[in-house]
């Protein structure tokens, strides 16, 4: 690999990272309620596998919706744990059905 091609790769990666940051910034301005209203629609599209670009876009949109929901859940849990007095018992488990799993 030459020095020139390395510089080109670095420029492409910087441009890609800038694009992803702009996308993330735009997504952060969308409220979760609006995204959640689309969750079932895109879940159904993802479940109907096809090799089409529309299906691929649906997978990306569904993943974005889930990412925003996961982010908000993490924020809310941390805010609540910081405000609530520390209990010695184990944390209470929400009875609400969650579709996301925390992977460590």
Coordinates of N, CA and C in Angstrom, one line a residue:
X1 N 0.8 -1.2 0.0 CA 0.0 0.0 0.0 C 0.9 1.2 0.0
X2 N 0.6 2.1 -0.9 CA 1.4 3.3 -1.0 C 0.9 4.4 0.0
X3 N 1.8 5.4 0.2 CA 1.4 6.5 1.1 C 0.2 7.2 0.5
X4 N 0.1 7.4 -0.8 CA -1.0 8.1 -1.4 C -2.3 7.4 -1.1
X5 N -2.4 6.1 -1.3 CA -3.6 5.3 -1.1 C -4.0 5.3 0.4
X6 N -3.0 5.4 1.2 CA -3.3 5.4 2.7 C -4.0 6.8 3.0
X7 N -3.5 7.9 2.4 CA -4.2 9.2 2.6 C -5.6 9.2 2.1
X8 N -5.8 8.6 1.0 CA -7.1 8.5 0.4 C -8.1 7.8 1.3
X9 N -7.6 6.6 1.8 CA -8.5 5.8 2.7 C -8.8 6.6 4.0
X10 N -7.8 7.4 4.5 CA -8.1 8.2 5.7 C -9.1 9.3 5.4
X11 N -9.0 9.9 4.2 CA -10.0 10.9 3.8 C -11.4 10.4 3.7
X12 N -11.4 9.2 3.1 CA -12.7 8.5 2.9 C -13.3 8.2 4.2
X13 N -12.5 7.6 5.2 CA -13.0 7.3 6.5 C -13.5 8.5 7.2
X14 N -12.7 9.6 7.1 CA -13.1 10.9 7.8 C -14.5 11.4 7.2
X15 N -14.6 11.3 5.9 CA -15.9 11.7 5.3 C -17.0 10.8 5.7
X16 N -16.8 9.5 5.8 CA -17.8 8.6 6.2 C -18.2 8.9 7.6
X17 N -17.2 9.1 8.5 CA -17.6 9.4 9.9 C -18.3 10.7 10.0
X18 N -18.0 11.7 9.3 CA -18.8 13.0 9.3 C -20.2 12.7 8.8
X19 N -20.4 11.9 7.8 CA -21.7 11.6 7.3 C -22.5 10.9 8.4
X20 N -21.9 9.9 9.0 CA -22.6 9.2 10.1 C -23.0 10.1 11.3
X21 N -22.1 11.0 11.6 CA -22.4 12.0 12.7 C -23.6 12.9 12.3
X22 N -23.6 13.3 11.1 CA -24.8 14.1 10.6 C -26.1 13.3 10.7
X23 N -26.0 12.1 10.3 CA -27.2 11.2 10.4 C -27.7 11.1 11.8
X24 N -26.7 10.8 12.7 CA -27.0 10.6 14.1 C -27.6 11.9 14.7
X25 N -27.1 13.0 14.3 CA -27.6 14.3 14.8 C -29.0 14.5 14.4
X26 N -29.3 14.2 13.1 CA -30.7 14.3 12.6 C -31.6 13.4 13.4
X27 N -31.2 12.2 13.6 CA -32.0 11.2 14.3 C -32.3 11.6 15.7
X28 N -31.3 12.2 16.4 CA -31.5 12.7 17.7 C -32.6 13.7 17.9
X29 N -32.9 14.4 16.8 CA -34.0 15.4 16.8 C -35.4 14.8 16.6
X30 N -35.5 13.6 16.3 CA -36.8 12.9 16.2 C -37.2 12.3 17.5
X31 N -38.4 12.6 17.9 CA -38.9 12.1 19.2 C -39.2 10.6 19.1
X32 N -39.0 9.9 20.2 CA -39.2 8.5 20.3 C -40.7 8.1 19.9
X33 N -41.6 8.9 20.3 CA -43.0 8.5 20.0 C -43.3 8.4 18.5
X34 N -42.7 9.3 17.8 CA -42.9 9.3 16.3 C -42.2 8.1 15.7
X35 N -41.1 7.7 16.2 CA -40.4 6.5 15.7 C -41.1 5.2 16.2
X36 N -41.6 5.2 17.4 CA -42.3 4.0 17.9 C -43.6 3.8 17.1
X37 N -44.2 4.8 16.6 CA -45.4 4.6 15.8 C -45.1 3.9 14.5
X38 N -43.9 3.9 14.1 CA -43.4 3.2 12.9 C -42.9 1.8 13.2
X39 N -42.7 1.4 14.4 CA -42.0 0.2 14.8 C -42.7 -1.0 14.2
X40 N -44.0 -1.1 14.4 CA -44.8 -2.3 13.8 C -44.6 -2.4 12.3
X41 N -44.8 -1.3 11.6 CA -44.7 -1.3 10.2 C -43.4 -1.8 9.7
X42 N -42.3 -1.4 10.3 CA -40.9 -1.8 9.8 C -40.6 -3.2 10.4
X43 N -41.2 -3.6 11.5 CA -41.0 -5.0 12.0 C -41.6 -5.9 11.0
X44 N -42.8 -5.6 10.5 CA -43.5 -6.5 9.5 C -42.7 -6.5 8.2
X45 N -42.2 -5.4 7.8 CA -41.4 -5.4 6.6 C -40.1 -6.2 6.7
X46 N -39.5 -6.1 7.8 CA -38.2 -6.9 8.1 C -38.5 -8.4 8.1
X47 N -39.7 -8.8 8.7 CA -40.0 -10.2 8.8 C -40.3 -10.8 7.4
X48 N -40.7 -10.0 6.4 CA -41.0 -10.4 5.1 C -39.7 -10.4 4.2
X49 N -38.8 -11.3 4.5 CA -37.5 -11.2 3.8 C -37.6 -11.2 2.3
X50 N -36.8 -10.3 1.7 CA -36.6 -10.3 0.3 C -35.2 -9.8 0.0
X51 N -34.7 -9.9 -1.2 CA -33.4 -9.4 -1.5 C -33.5 -8.0 -2.1
X52 N -34.6 -7.3 -1.9 CA -34.8 -6.0 -2.5 C -34.1 -4.9 -1.7
X53 N -33.7 -3.8 -2.4 CA -33.2 -2.6 -1.7 C -34.2 -2.1 -0.7
X54 N -35.5 -2.2 -0.9 CA -36.5 -1.7 0.0 C -36.5 -2.5 1.3
X55 N -36.3 -3.8 1.2 CA -36.2 -4.6 2.4 C -34.9 -4.2 3.2
X56 N -33.8 -4.0 2.5 CA -32.6 -3.6 3.2 C -32.7 -2.3 3.9
X57 N -33.4 -1.3 3.2 CA -33.7 0.0 3.9 C -34.6 -0.2 5.1
X58 N -35.6 -1.1 5.0 CA -36.5 -1.4 6.1 C -35.7 -1.9 7.3
X59 N -34.7 -2.8 7.1 CA -33.8 -3.3 8.2 C -33.1 -2.2 8.8
X60 N -32.5 -1.3 8.0 CA -31.8 -0.1 8.6 C -32.7 0.8 9.4
X61 N -33.9 1.1 8.9 CA -34.8 1.9 9.6 C -35.3 1.3 10.9
X62 N -35.6 0.0 10.8 CA -36.0 -0.8 12.0 C -34.9 -0.7 13.1
X63 N -33.6 -0.9 12.6 CA -32.5 -0.8 13.5 C -32.3 0.5 14.2
X64 N -32.5 1.6 13.4 CA -32.5 2.9 13.9 C -33.5 3.2 15.0
X65 N -34.7 2.7 14.7 CA -35.8 2.9 15.7 C -35.5 2.2 17.0
X66 N -35.0 0.9 16.9 CA -34.6 0.2 18.0 C -33.4 0.8 18.8
X67 N -32.5 1.4 18.0 CA -31.3 2.1 18.6 C -31.8 3.3 19.5
X68 N -32.7 4.1 18.9 CA -33.2 5.2 19.7 C -34.0 4.8 20.9
X69 N -34.7 3.7 20.8 CA -35.5 3.2 21.9 C -34.5 2.7 23.0
X70 N -33.4 2.0 22.6 CA -32.5 1.5 23.5 C -31.7 2.6 24.2
X71 N -31.3 3.6 23.4 CA -30.7 4.8 24.0 C -31.5 5.5 25.0
X72 N -32.8 5.7 24.7 CA -33.7 6.4 25.7 C -33.9 5.5 26.9
X73 N -34.0 4.2 26.8 CA -34.2 3.3 27.9 C -33.0 3.4 28.8
X74 N -31.8 3.4 28.2 CA -30.5 3.5 29.0 C -30.5 4.8 29.8
X75 N -30.8 5.9 29.1 CA -30.8 7.2 29.7 C -31.8 7.3 30.8
X76 N -33.0 6.8 30.6 CA -34.1 6.8 31.6 C -33.7 6.0 32.8
X77 N -33.2 4.8 32.6 CA -32.8 4.0 33.7 C -31.7 4.6 34.5
X78 N -30.7 5.2 33.9 CA -29.6 5.9 34.6 C -30.1 7.1 35.3
X79 N -31.0 7.9 34.7 CA -31.5 9.1 35.4 C -32.3 8.6 36.7
X80 N -33.1 7.6 36.5 CA -33.9 7.1 37.6 C -33.1 6.5 38.7
X81 N -32.0 5.8 38.4 CA -31.2 5.3 39.4 C -30.4 6.3 40.1
X82 N -30.1 7.4 39.5 CA -29.4 8.5 40.1 C -30.3 9.3 41.1
X83 N -31.6 9.4 40.7 CA -32.5 10.2 41.5 C -33.1 9.3 42.7
X84 N -33.3 8.1 42.4 CA -33.9 7.2 43.5 C -32.9 6.9 44.6
X85 N -33.4 6.8 45.8 CA -32.5 6.4 46.9 C -32.0 4.9 46.6
X86 N -30.8 4.7 47.0 CA -30.2 3.3 46.8 C -31.0 2.3 47.7
X87 N -31.5 1.3 47.1 CA -32.1 0.2 47.8 C -31.2 -1.0 47.9
X88 N -31.3 -1.7 49.0 CA -30.4 -2.8 49.2 C -30.9 -4.1 48.5
X89 N -32.2 -4.1 48.2 CA -32.8 -5.2 47.5 C -32.5 -5.2 46.0
X90 N -32.8 -6.3 45.3 CA -32.5 -6.3 43.9 C -33.4 -5.3 43.1
X91 N -33.0 -4.8 42.0 CA -33.8 -3.9 41.2 C -35.1 -4.5 40.8
X92 N -36.2 -3.7 40.7 CA -37.5 -4.2 40.3 C -37.5 -4.4 38.8
X93 N -38.1 -5.4 38.3 CA -38.2 -5.7 36.9 C -39.5 -5.2 36.4
X94 N -39.4 -4.4 35.3 CA -40.6 -3.8 34.7 C -41.5 -4.9 34.1
X95 N -42.8 -4.8 34.3 CA -43.7 -5.8 33.7 C -44.0 -5.5 32.3
X96 N -43.6 -4.3 31.8 CA -43.8 -4.0 30.4 C -42.9 -4.9 29.5
X97 N -43.5 -5.4 28.4 CA -42.7 -6.3 27.5 C -41.7 -5.5 26.7
X98 N -40.4 -5.9 26.9 CA -39.3 -5.2 26.1 C -38.9 -6.1 24.9
X99 N -38.6 -5.5 23.8 CA -38.2 -6.2 22.7 C -36.7 -6.2 22.5
X100 N -36.0 -5.5 23.3 CA -34.6 -5.4 23.2 C -33.9 -6.1 24.3
X101 N -32.8 -6.6 24.1 CA -32.0 -7.2 25.1 C -30.7 -6.5 25.2
X102 N -30.2 -6.3 26.5 CA -28.9 -5.7 26.7 C -27.8 -6.8 26.5
X103 N -26.9 -6.5 25.6 CA -25.8 -7.5 25.3 C -24.6 -6.9 25.9
X104 N -23.9 -7.7 26.7 CA -22.6 -7.2 27.3 C -21.5 -7.8 26.6

